[in-house]
Short mmCIF file of C-alpha atoms in Angstrom, two decimals:
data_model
loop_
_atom_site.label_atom_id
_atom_site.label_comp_id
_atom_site.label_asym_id
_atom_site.label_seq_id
_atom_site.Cartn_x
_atom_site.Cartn_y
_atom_site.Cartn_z
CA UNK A 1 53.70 -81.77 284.06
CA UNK A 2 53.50 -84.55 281.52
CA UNK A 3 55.30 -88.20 282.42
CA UNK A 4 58.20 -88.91 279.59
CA UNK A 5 59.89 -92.52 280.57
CA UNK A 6 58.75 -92.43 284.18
CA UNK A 7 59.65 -89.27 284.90
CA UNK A 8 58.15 -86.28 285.68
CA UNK A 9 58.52 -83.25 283.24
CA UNK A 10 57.75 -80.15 283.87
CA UNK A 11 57.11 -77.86 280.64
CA UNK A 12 56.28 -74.23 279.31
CA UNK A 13 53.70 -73.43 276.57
CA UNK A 14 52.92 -70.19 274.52
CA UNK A 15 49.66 -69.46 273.55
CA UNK A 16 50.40 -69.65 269.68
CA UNK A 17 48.59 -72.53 267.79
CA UNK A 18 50.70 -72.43 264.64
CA UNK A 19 53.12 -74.85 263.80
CA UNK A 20 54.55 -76.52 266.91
CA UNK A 21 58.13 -75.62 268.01
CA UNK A 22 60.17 -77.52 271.06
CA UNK A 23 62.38 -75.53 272.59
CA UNK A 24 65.29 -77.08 274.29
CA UNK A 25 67.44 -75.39 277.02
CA UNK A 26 71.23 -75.71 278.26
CA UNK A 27 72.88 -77.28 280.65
CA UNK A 28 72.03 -75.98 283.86
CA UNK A 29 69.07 -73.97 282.98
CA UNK A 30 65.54 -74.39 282.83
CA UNK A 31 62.27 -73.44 280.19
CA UNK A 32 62.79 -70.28 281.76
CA UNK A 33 65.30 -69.00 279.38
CA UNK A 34 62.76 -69.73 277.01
CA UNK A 35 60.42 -67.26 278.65
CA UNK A 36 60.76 -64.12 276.44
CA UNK A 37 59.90 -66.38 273.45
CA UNK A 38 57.01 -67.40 274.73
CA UNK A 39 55.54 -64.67 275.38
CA UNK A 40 56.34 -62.51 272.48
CA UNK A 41 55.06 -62.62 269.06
CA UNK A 42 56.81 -65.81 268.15
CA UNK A 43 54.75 -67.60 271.21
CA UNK A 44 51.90 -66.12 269.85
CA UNK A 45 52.04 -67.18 266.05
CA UNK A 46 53.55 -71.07 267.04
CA UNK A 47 52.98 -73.49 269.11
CA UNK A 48 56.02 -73.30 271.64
CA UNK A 49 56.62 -76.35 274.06
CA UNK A 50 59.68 -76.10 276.27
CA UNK A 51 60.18 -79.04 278.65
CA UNK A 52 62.81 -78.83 281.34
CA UNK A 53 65.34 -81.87 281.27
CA UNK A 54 65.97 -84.13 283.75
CA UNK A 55 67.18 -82.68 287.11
CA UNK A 56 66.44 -79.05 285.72
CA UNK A 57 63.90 -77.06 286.80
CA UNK A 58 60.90 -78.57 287.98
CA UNK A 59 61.36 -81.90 286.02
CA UNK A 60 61.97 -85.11 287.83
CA UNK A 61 65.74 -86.58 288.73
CA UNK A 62 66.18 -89.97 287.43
CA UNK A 63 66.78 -92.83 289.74
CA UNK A 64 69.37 -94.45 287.20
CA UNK A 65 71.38 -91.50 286.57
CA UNK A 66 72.07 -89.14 283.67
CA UNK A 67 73.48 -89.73 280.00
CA UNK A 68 73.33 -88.38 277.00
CA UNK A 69 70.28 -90.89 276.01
CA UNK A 70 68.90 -90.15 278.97
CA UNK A 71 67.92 -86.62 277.44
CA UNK A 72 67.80 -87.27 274.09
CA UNK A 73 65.05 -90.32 275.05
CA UNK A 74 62.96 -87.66 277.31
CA UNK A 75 63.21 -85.50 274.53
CA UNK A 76 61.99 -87.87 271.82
CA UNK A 77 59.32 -88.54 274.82
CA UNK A 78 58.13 -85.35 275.03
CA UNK A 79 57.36 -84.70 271.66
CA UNK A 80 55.44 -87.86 271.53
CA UNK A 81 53.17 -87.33 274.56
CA UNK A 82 52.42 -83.49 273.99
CA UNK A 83 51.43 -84.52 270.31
CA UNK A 84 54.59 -82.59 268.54
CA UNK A 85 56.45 -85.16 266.51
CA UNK A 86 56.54 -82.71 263.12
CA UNK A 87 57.71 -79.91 265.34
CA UNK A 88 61.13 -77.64 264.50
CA UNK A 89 63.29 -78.68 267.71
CA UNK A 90 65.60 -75.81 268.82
CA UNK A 91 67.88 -76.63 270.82
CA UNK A 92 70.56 -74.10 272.84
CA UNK A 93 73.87 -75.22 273.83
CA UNK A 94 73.38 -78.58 275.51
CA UNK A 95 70.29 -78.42 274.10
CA UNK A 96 71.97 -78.36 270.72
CA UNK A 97 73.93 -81.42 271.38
CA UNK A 98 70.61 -83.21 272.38
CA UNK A 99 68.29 -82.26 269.58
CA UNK A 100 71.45 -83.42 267.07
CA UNK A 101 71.31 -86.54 268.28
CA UNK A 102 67.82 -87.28 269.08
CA UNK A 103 67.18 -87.02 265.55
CA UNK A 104 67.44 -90.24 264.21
CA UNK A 105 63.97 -90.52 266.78
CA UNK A 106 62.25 -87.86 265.34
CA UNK A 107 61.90 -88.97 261.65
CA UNK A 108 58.68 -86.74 261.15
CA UNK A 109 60.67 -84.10 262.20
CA UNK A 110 60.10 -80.40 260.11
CA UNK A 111 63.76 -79.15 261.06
CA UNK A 112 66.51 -78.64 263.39
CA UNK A 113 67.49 -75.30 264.93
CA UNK A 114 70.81 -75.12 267.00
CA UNK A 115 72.96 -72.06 268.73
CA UNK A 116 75.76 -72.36 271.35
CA UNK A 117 76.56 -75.80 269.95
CA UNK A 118 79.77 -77.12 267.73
CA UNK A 119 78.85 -80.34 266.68
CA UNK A 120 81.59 -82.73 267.43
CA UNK A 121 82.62 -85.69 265.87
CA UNK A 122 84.85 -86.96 269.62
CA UNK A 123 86.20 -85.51 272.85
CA UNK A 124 89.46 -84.77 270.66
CA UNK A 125 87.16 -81.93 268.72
CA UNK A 126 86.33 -80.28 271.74
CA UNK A 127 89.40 -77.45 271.96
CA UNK A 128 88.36 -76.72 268.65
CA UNK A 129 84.67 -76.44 268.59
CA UNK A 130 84.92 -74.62 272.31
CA UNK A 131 87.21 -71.12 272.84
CA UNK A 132 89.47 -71.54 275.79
CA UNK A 133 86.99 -69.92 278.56
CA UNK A 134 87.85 -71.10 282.11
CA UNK A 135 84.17 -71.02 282.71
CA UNK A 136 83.52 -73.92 281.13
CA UNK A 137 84.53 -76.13 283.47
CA UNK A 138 81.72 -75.38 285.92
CA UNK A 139 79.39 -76.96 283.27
CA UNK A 140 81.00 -80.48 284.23
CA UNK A 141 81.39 -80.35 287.92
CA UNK A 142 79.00 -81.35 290.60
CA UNK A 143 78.31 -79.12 293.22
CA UNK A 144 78.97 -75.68 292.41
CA UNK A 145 79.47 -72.19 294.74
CA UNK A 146 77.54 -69.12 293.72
CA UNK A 147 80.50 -67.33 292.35
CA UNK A 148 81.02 -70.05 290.02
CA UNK A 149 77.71 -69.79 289.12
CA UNK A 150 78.12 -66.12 288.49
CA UNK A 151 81.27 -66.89 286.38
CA UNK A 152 79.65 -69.76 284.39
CA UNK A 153 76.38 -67.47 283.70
CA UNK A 154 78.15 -64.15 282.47
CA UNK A 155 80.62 -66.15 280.22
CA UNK A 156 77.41 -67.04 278.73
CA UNK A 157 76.64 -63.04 277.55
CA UNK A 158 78.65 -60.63 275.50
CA UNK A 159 81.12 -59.40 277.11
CA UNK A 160 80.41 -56.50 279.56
CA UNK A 161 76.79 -57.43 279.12
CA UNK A 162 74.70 -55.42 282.12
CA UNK A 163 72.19 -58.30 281.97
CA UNK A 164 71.04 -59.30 285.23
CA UNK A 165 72.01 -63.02 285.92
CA UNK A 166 69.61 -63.39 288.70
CA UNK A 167 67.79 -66.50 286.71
CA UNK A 168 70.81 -67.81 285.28
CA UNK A 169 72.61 -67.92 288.30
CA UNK A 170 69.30 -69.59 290.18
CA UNK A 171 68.89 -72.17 287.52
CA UNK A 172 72.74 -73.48 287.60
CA UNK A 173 72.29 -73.71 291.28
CA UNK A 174 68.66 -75.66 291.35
CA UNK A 175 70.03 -77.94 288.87
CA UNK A 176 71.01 -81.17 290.39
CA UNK A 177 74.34 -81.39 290.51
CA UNK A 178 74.98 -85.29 289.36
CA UNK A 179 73.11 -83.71 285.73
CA UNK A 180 76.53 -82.29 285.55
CA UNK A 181 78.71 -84.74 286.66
CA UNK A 182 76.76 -87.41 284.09
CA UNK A 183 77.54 -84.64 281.38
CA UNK A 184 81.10 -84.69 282.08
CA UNK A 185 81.72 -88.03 282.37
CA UNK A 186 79.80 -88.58 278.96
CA UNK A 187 82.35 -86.11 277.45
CA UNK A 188 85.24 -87.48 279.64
CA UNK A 189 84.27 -91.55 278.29
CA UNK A 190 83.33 -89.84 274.47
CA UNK A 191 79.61 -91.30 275.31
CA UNK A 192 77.96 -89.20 272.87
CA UNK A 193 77.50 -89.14 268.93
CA UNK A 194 79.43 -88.39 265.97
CA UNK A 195 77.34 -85.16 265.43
CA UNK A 196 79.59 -84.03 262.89
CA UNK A 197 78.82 -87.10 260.72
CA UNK A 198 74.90 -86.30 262.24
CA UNK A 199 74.48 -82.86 260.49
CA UNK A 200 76.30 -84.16 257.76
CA UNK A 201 73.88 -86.61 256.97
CA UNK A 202 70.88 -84.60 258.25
CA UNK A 203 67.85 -85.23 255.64
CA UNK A 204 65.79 -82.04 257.37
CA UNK A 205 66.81 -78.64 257.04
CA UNK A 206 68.94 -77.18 259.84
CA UNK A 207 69.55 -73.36 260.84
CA UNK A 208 72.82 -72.16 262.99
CA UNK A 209 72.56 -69.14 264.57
CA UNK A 210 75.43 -67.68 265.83
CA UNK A 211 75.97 -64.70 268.61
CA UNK A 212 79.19 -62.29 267.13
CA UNK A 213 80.37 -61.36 270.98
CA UNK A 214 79.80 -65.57 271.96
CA UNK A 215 82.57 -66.40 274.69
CA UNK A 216 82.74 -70.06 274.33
CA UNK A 217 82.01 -71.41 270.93
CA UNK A 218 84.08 -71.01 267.63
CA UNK A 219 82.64 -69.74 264.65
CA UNK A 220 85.58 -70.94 262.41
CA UNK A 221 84.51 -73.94 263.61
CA UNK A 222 80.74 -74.23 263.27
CA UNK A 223 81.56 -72.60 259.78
CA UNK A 224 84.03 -75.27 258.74
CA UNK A 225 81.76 -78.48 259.36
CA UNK A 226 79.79 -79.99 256.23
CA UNK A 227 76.24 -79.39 256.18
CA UNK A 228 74.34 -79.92 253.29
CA UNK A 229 70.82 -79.04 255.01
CA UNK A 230 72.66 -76.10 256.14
CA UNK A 231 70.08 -73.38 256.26
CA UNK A 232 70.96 -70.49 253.42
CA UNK A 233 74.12 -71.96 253.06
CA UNK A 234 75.64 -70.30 255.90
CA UNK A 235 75.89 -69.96 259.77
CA UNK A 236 73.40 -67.50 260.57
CA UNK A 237 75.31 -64.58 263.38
CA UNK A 238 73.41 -62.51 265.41
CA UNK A 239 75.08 -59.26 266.08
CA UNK A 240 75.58 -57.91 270.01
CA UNK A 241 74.69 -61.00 271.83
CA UNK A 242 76.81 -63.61 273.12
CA UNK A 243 76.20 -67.58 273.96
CA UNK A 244 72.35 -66.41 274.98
CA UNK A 245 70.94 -64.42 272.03
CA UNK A 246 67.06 -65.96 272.86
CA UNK A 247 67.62 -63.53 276.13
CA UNK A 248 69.89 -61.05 275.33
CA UNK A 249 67.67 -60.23 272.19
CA UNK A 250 65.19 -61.90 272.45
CA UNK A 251 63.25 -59.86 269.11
CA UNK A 252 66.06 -60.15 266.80
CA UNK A 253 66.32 -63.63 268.02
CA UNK A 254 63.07 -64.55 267.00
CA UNK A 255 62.85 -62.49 264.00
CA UNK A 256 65.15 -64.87 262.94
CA UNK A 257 64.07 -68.14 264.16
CA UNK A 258 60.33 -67.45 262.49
CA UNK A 259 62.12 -66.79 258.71
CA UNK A 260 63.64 -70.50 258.59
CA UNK A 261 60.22 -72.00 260.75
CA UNK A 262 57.90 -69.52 257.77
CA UNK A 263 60.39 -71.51 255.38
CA UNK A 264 60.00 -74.86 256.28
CA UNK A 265 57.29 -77.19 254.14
#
């Protein structure tokens, strides 16, 4: 536990000492997603911090409420205390969204990493950044019932994935449920960034990775935004995983992720 703001955050760490990496989870997850990572060769070459946001997993809920600089602030935070300003920041999904647009506080800083996230300039981008999946929804909504967490958690894998969903399903249902409500109504109000014009103007090089079987982001989308950091000029796909590629495979995944960190000055 490290204290970010006044709060409480709880965090995972690999046992690598190379260049540091924060890893950034989803809404309604935890640093466990993170887990394989860590404890596979990439966690072993790099330094591999992955806090759990506010009202996630063993991290604190905030008195005040939860916004969009709410996270991105803990974020910034987090880096700061555990000594990993220059880090690469992945971030997954929500994640995504919140490493985007923490970056104007994280001017040192060595690159951005994103996957499950369309960056979107306004609420009026979001049928066009997100495929029409009915599981969405449960994202945005306060309490939730197990079977929605079981439909919100395998919309998130390739489809007919035999995963288990056993941690998803206990991570969307420990998460407190007014982190989803605050998410929502930040979409609902368009209290977020323009994160198009964000990766537009990114000065720091940023990679894309893409599952080909994702049920609830567009690749014609992620592929038509302007990205001039864009890492080898292209979004990066990831064949036989959906919206979770880190766990569904979790060594191609990081294969990947250490060529653009190796990359990086």
């Amino acid at each position: 536990m490290v204290s970010v703001n006044g709060l409480e955050i709880a965090h995972r760490q690999s046992t690598g000492t190379g260049r540091p990496v924060v890893l950034v989870h989803g809404n309604s997850s935890s640093s466990r997603t993170w887990q394989p990572l860590l404890d596979g060769p990439f966690g072993r070459r790099f330094r591999c911090l992955a806090p759990d946001l506010p009202g996630h997993g063993g991290s604190q809920r905030p008195d005040g409420g939860y916004s969009m600089a709410t996270f991105t602030s803990v974020v910034a935070g987090f880096a700061e205390v555990v000594g990993a300003l220059d880090a690469v920041f992945v971030g997954w999904s929500l994640g995504g969204h919140i490493v985007l647009e923490a970056s104007p506080q994280l001017p040192d800083a060595a690159g951005y990493a994103v996957f499950g996230t369309p960056p979107l300039p306004d609420p009026s981008a979001i049928p066009l950044g997100y495929l029409p999946n009915p599981a969405v929804g449960v994202g945005f909504v306060g309490e939730v019932s197990e079977a929605d967490a079981e439909a919100y958690a395998s919309a998130q894998l390739a489809p007919g994935s035999s995963r288990s969903l056993h941690g998803a399903i206990a991570d969307i249902l420990a998460t407190d449920p007014a982190a989803r409500e605050g998410i929502g109504a930040a979409i609902g109000t368009g209290a977020f960034a323009d994160e198009a014009a964000i990766v537009a103007g990114l000065d720091k090089p940023l990679a894309v990775l893409h599952g080909r079987e994702e049920q609830l982001v567009s690749l014609d989308y992620l592929r038509g935004l302007k990205i001039p950091t864009l890492w080898r000029g292209g979004v990066q796909v990831l064949d036989g995983v959906g919206h979770t590629p880190h766990e569904e495979d979790p060594e191609a995944f990081a294969a990947l992720l250490a060529e653009f960190v190796d990359g990086l000055d």
